[in-house]
PDB file of C-alpha atoms in Angstrom:
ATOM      1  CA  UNK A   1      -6.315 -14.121   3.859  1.00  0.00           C
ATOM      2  CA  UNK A   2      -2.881 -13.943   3.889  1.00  0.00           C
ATOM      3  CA  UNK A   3      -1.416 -12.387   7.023  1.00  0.00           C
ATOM      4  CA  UNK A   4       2.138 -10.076   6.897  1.00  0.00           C
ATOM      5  CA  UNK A   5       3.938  -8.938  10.107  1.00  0.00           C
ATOM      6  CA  UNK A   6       5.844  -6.548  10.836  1.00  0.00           C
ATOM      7  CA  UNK A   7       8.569  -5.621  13.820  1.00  0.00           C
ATOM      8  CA  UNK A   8       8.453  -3.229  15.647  1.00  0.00           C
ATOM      9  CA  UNK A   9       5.147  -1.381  15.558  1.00  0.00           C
ATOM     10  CA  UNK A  10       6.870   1.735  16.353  1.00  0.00           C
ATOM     11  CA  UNK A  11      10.356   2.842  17.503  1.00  0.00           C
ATOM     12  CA  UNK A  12      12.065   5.785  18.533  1.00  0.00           C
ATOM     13  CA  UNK A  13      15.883   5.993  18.519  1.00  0.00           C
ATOM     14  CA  UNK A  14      18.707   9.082  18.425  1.00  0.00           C
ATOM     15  CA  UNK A  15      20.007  10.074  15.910  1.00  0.00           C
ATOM     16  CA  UNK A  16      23.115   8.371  14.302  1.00  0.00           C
ATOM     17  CA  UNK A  17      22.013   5.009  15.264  1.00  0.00           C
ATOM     18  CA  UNK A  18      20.823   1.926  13.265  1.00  0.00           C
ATOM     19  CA  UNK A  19      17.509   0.391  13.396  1.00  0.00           C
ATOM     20  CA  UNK A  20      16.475  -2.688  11.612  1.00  0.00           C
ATOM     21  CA  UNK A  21      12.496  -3.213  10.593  1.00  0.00           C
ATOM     22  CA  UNK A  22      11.440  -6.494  10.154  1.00  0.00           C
ATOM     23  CA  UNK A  23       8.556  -7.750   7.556  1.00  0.00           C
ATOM     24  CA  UNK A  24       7.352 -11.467   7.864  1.00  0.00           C
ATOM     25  CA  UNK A  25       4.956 -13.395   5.547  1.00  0.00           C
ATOM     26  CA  UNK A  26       3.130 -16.038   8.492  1.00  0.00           C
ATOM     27  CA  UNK A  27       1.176 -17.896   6.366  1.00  0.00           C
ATOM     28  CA  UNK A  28       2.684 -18.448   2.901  1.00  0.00           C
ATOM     29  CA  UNK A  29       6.077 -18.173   1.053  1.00  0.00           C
ATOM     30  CA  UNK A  30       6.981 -14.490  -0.293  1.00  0.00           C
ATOM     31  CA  UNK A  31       9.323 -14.798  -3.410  1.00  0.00           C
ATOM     32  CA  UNK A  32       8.754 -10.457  -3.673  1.00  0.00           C
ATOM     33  CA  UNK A  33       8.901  -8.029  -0.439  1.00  0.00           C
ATOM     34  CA  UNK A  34       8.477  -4.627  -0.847  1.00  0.00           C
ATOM     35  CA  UNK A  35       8.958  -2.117   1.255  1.00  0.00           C
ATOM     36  CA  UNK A  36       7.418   1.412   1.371  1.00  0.00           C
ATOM     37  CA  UNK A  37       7.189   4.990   3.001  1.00  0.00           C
ATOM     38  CA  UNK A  38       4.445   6.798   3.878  1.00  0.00           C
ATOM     39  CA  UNK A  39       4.520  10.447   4.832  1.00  0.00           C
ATOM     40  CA  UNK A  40       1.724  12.064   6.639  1.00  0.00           C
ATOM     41  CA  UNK A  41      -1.371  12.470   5.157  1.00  0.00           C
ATOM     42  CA  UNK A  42       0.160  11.604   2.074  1.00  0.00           C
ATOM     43  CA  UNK A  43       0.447   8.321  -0.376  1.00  0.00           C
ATOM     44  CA  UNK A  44       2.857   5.072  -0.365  1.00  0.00           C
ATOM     45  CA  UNK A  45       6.112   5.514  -2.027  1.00  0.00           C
ATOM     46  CA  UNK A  46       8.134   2.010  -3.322  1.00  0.00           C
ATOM     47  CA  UNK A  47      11.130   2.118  -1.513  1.00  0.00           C
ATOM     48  CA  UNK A  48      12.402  -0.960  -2.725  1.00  0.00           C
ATOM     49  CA  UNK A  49      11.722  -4.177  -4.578  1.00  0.00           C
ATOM     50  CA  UNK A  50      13.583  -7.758  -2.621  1.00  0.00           C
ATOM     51  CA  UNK A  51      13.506 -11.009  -4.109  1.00  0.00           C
ATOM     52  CA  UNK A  52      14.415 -13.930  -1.741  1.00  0.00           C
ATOM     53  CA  UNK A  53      18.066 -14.463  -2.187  1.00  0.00           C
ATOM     54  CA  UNK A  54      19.270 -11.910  -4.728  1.00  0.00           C
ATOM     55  CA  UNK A  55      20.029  -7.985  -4.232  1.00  0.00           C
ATOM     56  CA  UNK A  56      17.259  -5.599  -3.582  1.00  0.00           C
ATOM     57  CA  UNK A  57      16.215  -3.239  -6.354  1.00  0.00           C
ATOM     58  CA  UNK A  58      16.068  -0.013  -5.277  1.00  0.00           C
ATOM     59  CA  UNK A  59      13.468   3.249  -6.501  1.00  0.00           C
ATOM     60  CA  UNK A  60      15.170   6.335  -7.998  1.00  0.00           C
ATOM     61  CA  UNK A  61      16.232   8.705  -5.057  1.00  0.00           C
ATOM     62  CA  UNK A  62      16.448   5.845  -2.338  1.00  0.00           C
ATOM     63  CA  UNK A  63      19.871   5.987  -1.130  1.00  0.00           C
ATOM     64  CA  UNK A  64      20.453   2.038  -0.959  1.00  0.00           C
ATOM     65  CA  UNK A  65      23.347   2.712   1.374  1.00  0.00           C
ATOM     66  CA  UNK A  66      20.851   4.124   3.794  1.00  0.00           C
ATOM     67  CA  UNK A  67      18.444   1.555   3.620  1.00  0.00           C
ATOM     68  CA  UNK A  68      20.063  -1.788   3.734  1.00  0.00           C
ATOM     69  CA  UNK A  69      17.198  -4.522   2.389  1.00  0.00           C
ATOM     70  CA  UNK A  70      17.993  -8.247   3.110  1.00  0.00           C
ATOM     71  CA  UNK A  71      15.445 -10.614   2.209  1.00  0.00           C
ATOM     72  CA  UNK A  72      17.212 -13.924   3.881  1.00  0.00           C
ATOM     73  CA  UNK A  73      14.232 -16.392   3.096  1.00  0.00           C
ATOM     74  CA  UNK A  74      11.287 -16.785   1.426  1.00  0.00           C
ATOM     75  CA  UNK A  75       9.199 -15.587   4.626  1.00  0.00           C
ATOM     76  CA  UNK A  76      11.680 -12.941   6.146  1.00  0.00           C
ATOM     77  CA  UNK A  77      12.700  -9.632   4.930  1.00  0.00           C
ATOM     78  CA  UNK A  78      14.711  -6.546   7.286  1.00  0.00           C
ATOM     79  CA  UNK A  79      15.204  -2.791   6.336  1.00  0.00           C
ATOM     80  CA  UNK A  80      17.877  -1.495   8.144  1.00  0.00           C
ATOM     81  CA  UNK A  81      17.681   2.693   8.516  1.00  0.00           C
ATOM     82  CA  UNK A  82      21.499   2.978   8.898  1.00  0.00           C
ATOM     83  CA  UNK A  83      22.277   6.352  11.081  1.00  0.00           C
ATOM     84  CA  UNK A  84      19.182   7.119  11.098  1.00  0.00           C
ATOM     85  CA  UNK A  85      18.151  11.091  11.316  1.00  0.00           C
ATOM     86  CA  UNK A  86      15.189  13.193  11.950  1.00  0.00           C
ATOM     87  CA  UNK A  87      14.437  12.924   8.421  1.00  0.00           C
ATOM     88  CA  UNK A  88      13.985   9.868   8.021  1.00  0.00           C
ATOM     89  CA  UNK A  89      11.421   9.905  10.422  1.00  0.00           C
ATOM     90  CA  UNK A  90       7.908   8.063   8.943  1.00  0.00           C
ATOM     91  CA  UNK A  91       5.492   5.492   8.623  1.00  0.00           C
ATOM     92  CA  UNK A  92       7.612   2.350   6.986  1.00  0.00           C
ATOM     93  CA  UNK A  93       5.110  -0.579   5.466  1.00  0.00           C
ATOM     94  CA  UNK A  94       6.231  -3.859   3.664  1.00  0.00           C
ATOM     95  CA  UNK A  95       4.465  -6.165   1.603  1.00  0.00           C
ATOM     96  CA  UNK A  96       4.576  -9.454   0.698  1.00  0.00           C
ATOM     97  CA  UNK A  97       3.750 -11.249  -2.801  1.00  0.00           C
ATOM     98  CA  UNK A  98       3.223 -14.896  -3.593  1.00  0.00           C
ATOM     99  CA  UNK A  99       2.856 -16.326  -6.594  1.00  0.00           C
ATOM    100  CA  UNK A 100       0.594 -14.829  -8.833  1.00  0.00           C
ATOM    101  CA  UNK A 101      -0.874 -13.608  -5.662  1.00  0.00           C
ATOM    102  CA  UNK A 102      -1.579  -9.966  -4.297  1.00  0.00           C
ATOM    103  CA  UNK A 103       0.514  -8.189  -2.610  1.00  0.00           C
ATOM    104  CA  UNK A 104      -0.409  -8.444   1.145  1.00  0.00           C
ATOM    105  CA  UNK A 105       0.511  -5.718   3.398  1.00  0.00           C
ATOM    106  CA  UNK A 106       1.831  -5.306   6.759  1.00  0.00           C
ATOM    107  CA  UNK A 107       0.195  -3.289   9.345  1.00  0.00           C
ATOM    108  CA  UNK A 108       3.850  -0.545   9.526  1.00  0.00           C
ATOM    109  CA  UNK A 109       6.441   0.530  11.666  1.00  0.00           C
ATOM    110  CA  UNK A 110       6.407   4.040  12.471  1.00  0.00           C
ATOM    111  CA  UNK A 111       9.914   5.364  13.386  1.00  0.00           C
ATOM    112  CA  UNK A 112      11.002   8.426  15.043  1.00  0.00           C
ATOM    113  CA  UNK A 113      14.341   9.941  15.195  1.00  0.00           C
ATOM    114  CA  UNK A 114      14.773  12.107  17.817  1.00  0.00           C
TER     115      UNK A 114
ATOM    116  CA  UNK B   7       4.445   4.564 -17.016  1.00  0.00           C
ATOM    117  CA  UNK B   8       1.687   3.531 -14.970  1.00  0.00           C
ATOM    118  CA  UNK B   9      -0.248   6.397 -13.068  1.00  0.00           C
ATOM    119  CA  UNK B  10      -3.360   6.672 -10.605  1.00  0.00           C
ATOM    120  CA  UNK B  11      -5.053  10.161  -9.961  1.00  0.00           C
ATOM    121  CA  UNK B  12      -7.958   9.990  -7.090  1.00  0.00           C
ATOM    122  CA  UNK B  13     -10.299  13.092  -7.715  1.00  0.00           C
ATOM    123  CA  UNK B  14     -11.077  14.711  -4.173  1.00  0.00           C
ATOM    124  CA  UNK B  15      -8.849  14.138  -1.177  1.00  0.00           C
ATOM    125  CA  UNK B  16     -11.491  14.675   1.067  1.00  0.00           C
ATOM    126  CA  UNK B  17     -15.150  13.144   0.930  1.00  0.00           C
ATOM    127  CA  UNK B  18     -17.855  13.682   3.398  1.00  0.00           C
ATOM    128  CA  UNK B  19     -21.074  11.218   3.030  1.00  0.00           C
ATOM    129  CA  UNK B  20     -23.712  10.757   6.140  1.00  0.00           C
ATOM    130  CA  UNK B  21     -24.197   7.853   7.694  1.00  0.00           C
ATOM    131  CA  UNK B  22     -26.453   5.842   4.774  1.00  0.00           C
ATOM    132  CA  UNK B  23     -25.609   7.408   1.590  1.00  0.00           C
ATOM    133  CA  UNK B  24     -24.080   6.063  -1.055  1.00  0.00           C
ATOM    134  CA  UNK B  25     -20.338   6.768  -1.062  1.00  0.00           C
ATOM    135  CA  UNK B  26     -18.581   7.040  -4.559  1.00  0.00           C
ATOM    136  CA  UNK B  27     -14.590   7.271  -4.789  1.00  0.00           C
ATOM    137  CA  UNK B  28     -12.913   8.486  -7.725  1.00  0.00           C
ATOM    138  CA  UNK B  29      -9.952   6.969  -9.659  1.00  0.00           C
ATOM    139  CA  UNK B  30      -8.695   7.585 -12.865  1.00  0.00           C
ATOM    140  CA  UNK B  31      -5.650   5.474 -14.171  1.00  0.00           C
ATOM    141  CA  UNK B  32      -3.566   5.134 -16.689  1.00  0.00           C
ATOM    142  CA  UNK B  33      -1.277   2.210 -17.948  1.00  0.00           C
ATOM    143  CA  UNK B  34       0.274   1.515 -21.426  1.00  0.00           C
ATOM    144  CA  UNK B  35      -0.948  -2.356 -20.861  1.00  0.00           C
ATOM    145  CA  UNK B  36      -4.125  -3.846 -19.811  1.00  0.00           C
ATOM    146  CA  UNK B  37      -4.318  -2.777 -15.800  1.00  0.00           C
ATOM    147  CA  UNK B  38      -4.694  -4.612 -12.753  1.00  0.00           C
ATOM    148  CA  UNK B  39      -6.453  -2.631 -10.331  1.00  0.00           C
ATOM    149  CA  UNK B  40      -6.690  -2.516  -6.808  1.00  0.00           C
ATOM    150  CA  UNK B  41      -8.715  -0.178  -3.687  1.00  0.00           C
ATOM    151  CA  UNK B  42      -7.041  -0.831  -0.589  1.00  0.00           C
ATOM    152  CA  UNK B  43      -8.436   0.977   2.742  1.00  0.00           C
ATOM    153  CA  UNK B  44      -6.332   2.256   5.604  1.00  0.00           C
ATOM    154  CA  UNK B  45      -7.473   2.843   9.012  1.00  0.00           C
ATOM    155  CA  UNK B  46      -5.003   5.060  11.320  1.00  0.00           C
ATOM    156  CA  UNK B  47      -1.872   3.836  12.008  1.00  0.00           C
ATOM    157  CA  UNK B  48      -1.624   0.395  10.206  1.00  0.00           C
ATOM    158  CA  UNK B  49      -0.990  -0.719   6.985  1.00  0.00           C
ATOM    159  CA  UNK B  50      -3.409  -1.500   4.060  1.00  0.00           C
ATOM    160  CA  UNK B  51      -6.069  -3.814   3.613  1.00  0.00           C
ATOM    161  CA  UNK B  52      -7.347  -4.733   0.379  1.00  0.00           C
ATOM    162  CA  UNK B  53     -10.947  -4.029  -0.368  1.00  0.00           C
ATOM    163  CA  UNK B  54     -11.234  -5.525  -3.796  1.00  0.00           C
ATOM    164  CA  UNK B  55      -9.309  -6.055  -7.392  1.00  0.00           C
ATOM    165  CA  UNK B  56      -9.903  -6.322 -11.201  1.00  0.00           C
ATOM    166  CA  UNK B  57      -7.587  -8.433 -12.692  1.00  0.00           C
ATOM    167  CA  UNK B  58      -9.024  -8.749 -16.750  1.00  0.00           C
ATOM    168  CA  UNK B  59     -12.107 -10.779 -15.959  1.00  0.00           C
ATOM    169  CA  UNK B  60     -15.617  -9.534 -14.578  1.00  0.00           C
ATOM    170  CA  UNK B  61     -15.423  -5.614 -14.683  1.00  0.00           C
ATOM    171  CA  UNK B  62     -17.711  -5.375 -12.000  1.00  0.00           C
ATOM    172  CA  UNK B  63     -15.817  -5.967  -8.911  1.00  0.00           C
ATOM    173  CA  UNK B  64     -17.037  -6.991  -5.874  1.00  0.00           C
ATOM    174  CA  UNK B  65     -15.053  -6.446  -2.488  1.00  0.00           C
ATOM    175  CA  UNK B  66     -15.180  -6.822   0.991  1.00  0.00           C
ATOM    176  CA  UNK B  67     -17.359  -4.659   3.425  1.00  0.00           C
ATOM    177  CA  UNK B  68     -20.424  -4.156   0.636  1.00  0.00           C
ATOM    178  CA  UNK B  69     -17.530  -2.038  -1.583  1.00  0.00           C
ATOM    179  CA  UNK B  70     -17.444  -2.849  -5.351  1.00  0.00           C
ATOM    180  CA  UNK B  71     -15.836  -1.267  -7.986  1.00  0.00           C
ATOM    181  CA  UNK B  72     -16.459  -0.859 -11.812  1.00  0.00           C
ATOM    182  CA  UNK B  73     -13.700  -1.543 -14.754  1.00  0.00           C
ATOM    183  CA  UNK B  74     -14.587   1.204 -17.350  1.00  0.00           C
ATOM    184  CA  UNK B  75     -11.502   0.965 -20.164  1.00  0.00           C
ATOM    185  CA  UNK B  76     -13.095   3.853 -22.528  1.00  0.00           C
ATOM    186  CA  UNK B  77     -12.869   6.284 -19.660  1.00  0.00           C
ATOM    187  CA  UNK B  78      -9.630   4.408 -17.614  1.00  0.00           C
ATOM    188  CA  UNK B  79     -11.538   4.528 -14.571  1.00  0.00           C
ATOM    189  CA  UNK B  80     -12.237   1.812 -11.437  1.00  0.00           C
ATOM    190  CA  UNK B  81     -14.356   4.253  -9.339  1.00  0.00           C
ATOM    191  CA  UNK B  82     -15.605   2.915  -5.746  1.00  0.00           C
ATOM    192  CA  UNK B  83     -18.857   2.328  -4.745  1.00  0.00           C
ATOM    193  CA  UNK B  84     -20.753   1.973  -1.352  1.00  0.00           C
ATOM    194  CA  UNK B  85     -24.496   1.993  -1.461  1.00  0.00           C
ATOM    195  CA  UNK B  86     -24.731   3.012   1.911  1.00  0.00           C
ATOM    196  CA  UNK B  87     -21.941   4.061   4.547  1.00  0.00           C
ATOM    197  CA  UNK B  88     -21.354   2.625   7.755  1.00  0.00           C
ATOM    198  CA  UNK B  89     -19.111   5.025  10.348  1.00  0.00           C
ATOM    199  CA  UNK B  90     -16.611   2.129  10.654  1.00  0.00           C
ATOM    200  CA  UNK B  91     -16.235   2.808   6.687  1.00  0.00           C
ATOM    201  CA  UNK B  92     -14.035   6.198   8.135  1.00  0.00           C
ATOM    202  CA  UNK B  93     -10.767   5.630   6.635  1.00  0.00           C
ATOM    203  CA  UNK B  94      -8.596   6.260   3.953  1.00  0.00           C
ATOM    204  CA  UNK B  95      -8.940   5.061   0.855  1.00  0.00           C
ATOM    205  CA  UNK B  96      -6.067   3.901  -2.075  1.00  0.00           C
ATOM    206  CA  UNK B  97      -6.153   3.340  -5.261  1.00  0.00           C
ATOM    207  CA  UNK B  98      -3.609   1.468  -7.485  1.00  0.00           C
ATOM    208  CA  UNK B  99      -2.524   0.225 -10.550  1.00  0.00           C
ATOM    209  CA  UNK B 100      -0.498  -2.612 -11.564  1.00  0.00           C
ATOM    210  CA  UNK B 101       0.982  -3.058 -14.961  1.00  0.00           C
ATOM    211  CA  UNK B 102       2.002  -7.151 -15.994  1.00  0.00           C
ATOM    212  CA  UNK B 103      -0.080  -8.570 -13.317  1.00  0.00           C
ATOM    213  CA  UNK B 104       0.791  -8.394  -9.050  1.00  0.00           C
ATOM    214  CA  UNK B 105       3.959  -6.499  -9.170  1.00  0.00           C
ATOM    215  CA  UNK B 106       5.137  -3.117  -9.011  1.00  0.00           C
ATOM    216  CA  UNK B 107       1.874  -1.226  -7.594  1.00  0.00           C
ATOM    217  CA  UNK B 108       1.413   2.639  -8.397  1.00  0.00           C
ATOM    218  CA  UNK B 109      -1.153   4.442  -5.589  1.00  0.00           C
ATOM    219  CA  UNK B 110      -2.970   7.248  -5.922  1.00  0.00           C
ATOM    220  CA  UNK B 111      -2.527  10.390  -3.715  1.00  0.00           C
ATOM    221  CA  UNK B 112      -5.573   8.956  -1.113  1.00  0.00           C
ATOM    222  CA  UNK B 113      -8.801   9.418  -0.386  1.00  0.00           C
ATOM    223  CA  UNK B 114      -9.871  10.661   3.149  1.00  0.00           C
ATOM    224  CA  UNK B 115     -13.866   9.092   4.249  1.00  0.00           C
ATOM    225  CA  UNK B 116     -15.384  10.819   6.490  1.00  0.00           C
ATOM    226  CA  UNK B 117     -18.634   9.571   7.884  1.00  0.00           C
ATOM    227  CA  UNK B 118     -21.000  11.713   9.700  1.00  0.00           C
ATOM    228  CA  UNK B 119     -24.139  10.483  11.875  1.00  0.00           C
TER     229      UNK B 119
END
Protein backbone atom coordinates (compact mmCIF):
# COMPACT_ATOMS: atom_id res chain seq x y z
CA UNK A 1 0.00 0.00 0.00
CA UNK A 2 0.64 3.38 -0.15
CA UNK A 3 3.12 4.62 2.44
CA UNK A 4 2.80 8.49 4.13
CA UNK A 5 5.58 9.98 6.34
CA UNK A 6 5.67 12.14 8.63
CA UNK A 7 8.52 14.53 10.46
CA UNK A 8 9.18 14.55 13.40
CA UNK A 9 7.70 11.65 15.34
CA UNK A 10 7.52 13.74 18.33
CA UNK A 11 8.81 17.17 19.48
CA UNK A 12 8.90 19.18 22.41
CA UNK A 13 9.57 22.94 22.23
CA UNK A 14 8.82 26.23 24.72
CA UNK A 15 6.44 28.02 24.43
CA UNK A 16 6.29 31.00 21.92
CA UNK A 17 8.27 29.22 19.40
CA UNK A 18 7.47 27.83 15.89
CA UNK A 19 7.53 24.32 14.87
CA UNK A 20 6.95 23.05 11.44
CA UNK A 21 5.45 19.22 10.91
CA UNK A 22 6.15 17.70 7.86
CA UNK A 23 3.75 15.05 5.91
CA UNK A 24 5.26 13.20 2.80
CA UNK A 25 3.47 10.87 0.31
CA UNK A 26 6.80 8.23 -0.67
CA UNK A 27 5.24 6.31 -3.05
CA UNK A 28 2.66 8.19 -5.15
CA UNK A 29 1.57 11.81 -6.00
CA UNK A 30 -0.92 13.50 -3.33
CA UNK A 31 -3.12 16.18 -5.14
CA UNK A 32 -5.19 16.39 -1.28
CA UNK A 33 -3.23 16.48 2.26
CA UNK A 34 -5.04 16.70 5.19
CA UNK A 35 -4.05 17.29 8.30
CA UNK A 36 -5.66 16.36 11.67
CA UNK A 37 -5.67 16.51 15.61
CA UNK A 38 -6.15 14.01 17.87
CA UNK A 39 -6.73 14.56 21.56
CA UNK A 40 -6.31 11.85 24.04
CA UNK A 41 -8.41 9.11 24.07
CA UNK A 42 -10.53 10.90 21.85
CA UNK A 43 -11.36 10.97 17.83
CA UNK A 44 -9.58 12.78 14.68
CA UNK A 45 -10.59 16.26 14.07
CA UNK A 46 -9.96 17.83 10.17
CA UNK A 47 -7.78 20.51 10.75
CA UNK A 48 -7.39 21.41 7.34
CA UNK A 49 -7.91 20.47 3.72
CA UNK A 50 -4.36 21.40 1.14
CA UNK A 51 -4.42 20.99 -2.41
CA UNK A 52 -0.96 21.05 -4.13
CA UNK A 53 -0.41 24.59 -5.15
CA UNK A 54 -3.46 26.55 -4.02
CA UNK A 55 -4.43 27.88 -0.35
CA UNK A 56 -5.35 25.49 2.34
CA UNK A 57 -8.97 25.26 3.40
CA UNK A 58 -9.32 25.51 6.78
CA UNK A 59 -12.23 23.70 9.45
CA UNK A 60 -14.46 26.09 11.44
CA UNK A 61 -12.56 27.10 14.72
CA UNK A 62 -8.94 26.44 13.26
CA UNK A 63 -7.23 29.64 13.58
CA UNK A 64 -5.39 29.51 10.03
CA UNK A 65 -2.99 32.12 11.35
CA UNK A 66 -1.89 29.57 13.88
CA UNK A 67 -1.50 26.82 11.72
CA UNK A 68 0.25 27.82 8.60
CA UNK A 69 -0.44 24.76 5.83
CA UNK A 70 1.85 24.80 2.70
CA UNK A 71 1.47 22.05 0.43
CA UNK A 72 4.64 22.98 -2.02
CA UNK A 73 4.32 19.77 -4.30
CA UNK A 74 2.39 17.07 -5.08
CA UNK A 75 4.37 14.78 -2.46
CA UNK A 76 5.17 17.42 0.34
CA UNK A 77 2.97 19.15 2.71
CA UNK A 78 4.26 21.29 6.30
CA UNK A 79 2.01 22.54 9.24
CA UNK A 80 3.65 25.11 10.92
CA UNK A 81 2.28 25.57 14.88
CA UNK A 82 3.27 29.29 14.93
CA UNK A 83 4.04 30.30 18.82
CA UNK A 84 3.13 27.41 19.81
CA UNK A 85 1.55 27.04 23.59
CA UNK A 86 0.69 24.41 26.03
CA UNK A 87 -2.52 24.14 24.37
CA UNK A 88 -1.75 23.24 21.49
CA UNK A 89 -0.13 20.40 22.77
CA UNK A 90 -1.42 16.88 20.82
CA UNK A 91 -1.17 14.13 18.59
CA UNK A 92 -0.96 15.91 14.87
CA UNK A 93 -1.66 13.19 11.82
CA UNK A 94 -1.75 13.99 8.00
CA UNK A 95 -3.03 12.17 5.21
CA UNK A 96 -2.51 11.86 1.86
CA UNK A 97 -5.10 11.25 -1.16
CA UNK A 98 -4.46 10.24 -4.73
CA UNK A 99 -6.66 10.07 -7.25
CA UNK A 100 -9.71 8.43 -6.63
CA UNK A 101 -7.65 6.75 -4.06
CA UNK A 102 -8.01 6.48 -0.13
CA UNK A 103 -6.79 8.58 1.99
CA UNK A 104 -3.51 7.10 3.42
CA UNK A 105 -2.39 8.14 6.74
CA UNK A 106 0.72 9.01 8.41
CA UNK A 107 1.91 7.39 11.47
CA UNK A 108 1.71 11.39 13.68
CA UNK A 109 3.72 13.79 15.31
CA UNK A 110 3.04 14.23 18.81
CA UNK A 111 4.03 17.75 20.07
CA UNK A 112 4.52 19.09 23.42
CA UNK A 113 4.72 22.58 24.54
CA UNK A 114 6.29 22.99 27.56
CA UNK B 1 -23.97 16.62 7.06
CA UNK B 2 -22.28 13.46 7.24
CA UNK B 3 -22.10 11.78 10.81
CA UNK B 4 -20.63 8.44 12.39
CA UNK B 5 -21.77 7.29 15.97
CA UNK B 6 -19.71 4.02 17.30
CA UNK B 7 -21.97 2.34 20.05
CA UNK B 8 -19.60 1.35 23.08
CA UNK B 9 -16.24 3.00 23.61
CA UNK B 10 -14.97 0.19 25.29
CA UNK B 11 -15.22 -3.61 24.19
CA UNK B 12 -13.76 -6.51 25.97
CA UNK B 13 -13.75 -10.01 23.90
CA UNK B 14 -11.31 -13.11 25.04
CA UNK B 15 -8.86 -14.29 23.12
CA UNK B 16 -11.13 -16.42 20.29
CA UNK B 17 -14.44 -14.87 20.28
CA UNK B 18 -15.97 -13.23 17.81
CA UNK B 19 -15.51 -9.46 18.09
CA UNK B 20 -18.40 -7.20 16.70
CA UNK B 21 -17.90 -3.24 16.43
CA UNK B 22 -20.67 -0.98 16.14
CA UNK B 23 -21.21 1.93 13.68
CA UNK B 24 -24.08 3.72 12.76
CA UNK B 25 -23.80 6.52 10.02
CA UNK B 26 -25.51 8.85 8.46
CA UNK B 27 -25.02 10.77 5.08
CA UNK B 28 -27.55 12.67 2.84
CA UNK B 29 -25.75 10.74 -0.30
CA UNK B 30 -24.85 7.24 -0.90
CA UNK B 31 -21.72 6.66 1.77
CA UNK B 32 -18.33 5.55 1.43
CA UNK B 33 -17.30 3.82 4.40
CA UNK B 34 -14.24 3.11 6.01
CA UNK B 35 -12.78 1.08 9.63
CA UNK B 36 -9.41 2.16 10.18
CA UNK B 37 -7.42 0.63 13.35
CA UNK B 38 -4.95 2.49 15.51
CA UNK B 39 -2.35 0.99 17.58
CA UNK B 40 -0.68 3.44 20.32
CA UNK B 41 1.05 6.19 19.21
CA UNK B 42 0.85 6.11 15.33
CA UNK B 43 -1.46 7.00 12.91
CA UNK B 44 -4.25 4.93 11.20
CA UNK B 45 -4.27 2.01 9.17
CA UNK B 46 -7.05 1.07 7.10
CA UNK B 47 -8.72 -2.22 7.76
CA UNK B 48 -11.25 -2.26 4.99
CA UNK B 49 -13.88 0.04 2.82
CA UNK B 50 -17.30 -0.04 1.03
CA UNK B 51 -17.34 2.08 -1.72
CA UNK B 52 -21.14 1.20 -3.58
CA UNK B 53 -20.24 -2.26 -4.79
CA UNK B 54 -20.19 -5.67 -2.75
CA UNK B 55 -21.81 -4.81 0.72
CA UNK B 56 -19.96 -7.38 2.28
CA UNK B 57 -16.57 -6.07 2.87
CA UNK B 58 -13.69 -7.87 3.34
CA UNK B 59 -10.48 -6.33 5.07
CA UNK B 60 -7.24 -7.01 6.21
CA UNK B 61 -6.35 -9.12 9.39
CA UNK B 62 -9.66 -11.63 8.96
CA UNK B 63 -11.91 -8.13 9.66
CA UNK B 64 -14.95 -7.65 7.34
CA UNK B 65 -17.62 -5.43 7.50
CA UNK B 66 -21.33 -5.43 6.32
CA UNK B 67 -23.14 -2.43 4.20
CA UNK B 68 -26.74 -2.46 5.67
CA UNK B 69 -28.55 0.91 3.98
CA UNK B 70 -32.13 0.18 5.74
CA UNK B 71 -30.48 0.40 9.12
CA UNK B 72 -27.26 2.95 7.99
CA UNK B 73 -24.96 0.67 9.55
CA UNK B 74 -21.21 -0.91 8.49
CA UNK B 75 -20.73 -2.87 11.77
CA UNK B 76 -17.23 -4.83 12.20
CA UNK B 77 -16.75 -8.24 12.39
CA UNK B 78 -13.94 -10.63 13.68
CA UNK B 79 -14.80 -14.26 14.01
CA UNK B 80 -12.23 -14.80 16.37
CA UNK B 81 -9.73 -12.28 18.16
CA UNK B 82 -6.16 -12.41 18.16
CA UNK B 83 -4.35 -10.19 21.21
CA UNK B 84 -2.42 -8.28 18.49
CA UNK B 85 -6.17 -7.23 17.40
CA UNK B 86 -5.78 -4.72 20.86
CA UNK B 87 -6.25 -1.42 19.41
CA UNK B 88 -8.47 1.19 18.64
CA UNK B 89 -10.84 1.09 16.29
CA UNK B 90 -12.43 4.12 13.74
CA UNK B 91 -15.07 4.40 11.90
CA UNK B 92 -15.81 6.88 9.03
CA UNK B 93 -17.85 8.17 6.52
CA UNK B 94 -17.23 9.81 3.34
CA UNK B 95 -19.80 11.66 1.37
CA UNK B 96 -18.89 12.12 -2.85
CA UNK B 97 -16.35 9.47 -2.81
CA UNK B 98 -12.42 9.74 -0.94
CA UNK B 99 -12.65 13.16 0.42
CA UNK B 100 -13.61 14.86 3.43
CA UNK B 101 -13.75 11.79 6.04
CA UNK B 102 -16.10 12.11 9.23
CA UNK B 103 -14.81 9.51 12.28
CA UNK B 104 -16.58 8.25 14.85
CA UNK B 105 -15.77 8.90 18.57
CA UNK B 106 -13.47 5.31 18.66
CA UNK B 107 -13.65 2.14 19.68
CA UNK B 108 -11.19 0.80 22.39
CA UNK B 109 -10.38 -3.52 21.82
CA UNK B 110 -9.36 -5.03 24.46
CA UNK B 111 -8.27 -8.60 24.23
CA UNK B 112 -7.96 -10.81 27.15
CA UNK B 113 -6.15 -14.39 27.25
Amino acid sequence: GAVVSQHPSRVICKSGTSVKIECRSLDFQATTMFWYRQFPKQSLMLMATSNEGSKATYEQGVEKDKFLINHASLTLSTLTVTSAHPEDSSFYICSALAVKETQYFGPGTRLLVL
Amino acid sequence: AQSVTQLGSHVSVSEGALVLLRCNYSSSVPPYLFWYVQYPNQGLQLLLKYTSAATLVKGINGFEAEFKKSETSFHLTKPSAHMSDAAEYFCAVSEGGYSTLTFGKGTMLLVSP
